[in-house]
Amino acid sequence: MGVGIDQLEVKKRSEKLSFLEVQTSNGESEYYRMEAFTNLEFSQNTEESSVQFVDEDTKRTRVVGHSESVDYEFVHYIGQPALEELVKITEGEMVGKAAVRNIVTVDMTTANLSTGNDYTAKATIRPYSVVPSSNGGSTEHMSYSGTFKANGTKKNITVGCNKDNEWQKITIQTNSTSVSALSEG
């Protein structure tokens, strides 16, 4: 190990929580914790451009774009709102805007008790197309898998959560108009 690294804490995977946009019957959005996922791996899918100049022996590479995707797999627990939303999209074979949902990723190392019983934390939000790939591959439980593919720009936001809620459902603390516009991208 490097000098001093043994004095530092390792950031745990469980300190990055994700919340899925669930559309209510009255057309509003609520954000529920994405529980029971056995895989939720983010890939940058970085796009590169390379050029080699005649007076140099090596190429120069620069990053020209990102197309983030998130491979997912989950065990279906009946009644969990985020899972029910993904099952609805998958089994309903939804396409286009009907299959786009925002995902909020919260950095729990930034969570603090802001006022009374309310926590706030730093997070990012991005709209993703839900691209299902398979389901029912286990005899022990019903499971679903697929990929969330970026369908717009990632934005930095602040989220809130009531202390009694235990981070099961969050609210976005920024201008709701700009957040709603993400789904329309």
PDB file of C-alpha atoms in Angstrom, residues 15 26 47 49 56-57 64 114 159:
ATOM      1  CA  GLU A  15     -22.725   4.072   0.331  1.00  0.00           C
ATOM      2  CA  ASN A  26     -52.035  10.911 -11.143  1.00  0.00           C
ATOM      3  CA  GLU A  47     -16.005   7.445 -26.876  1.00  0.00           C
ATOM      4  CA  SER A  49     -10.902  10.023 -31.037  1.00  0.00           C
ATOM      5  CA  GLU A  56       5.343  11.827 -33.651  1.00  0.00           C
ATOM      6  CA  ASP A  57       5.742   8.072 -33.147  1.00  0.00           C
ATOM      7  CA  VAL A  64     -15.064  12.982 -27.058  1.00  0.00           C
ATOM      8  CA  SER A 114     -30.178  19.246   8.144  1.00  0.00           C
ATOM      9  CA  VAL A 159     -32.161  15.198  -2.132  1.00  0.00           C
TER      10      VAL A 159
END
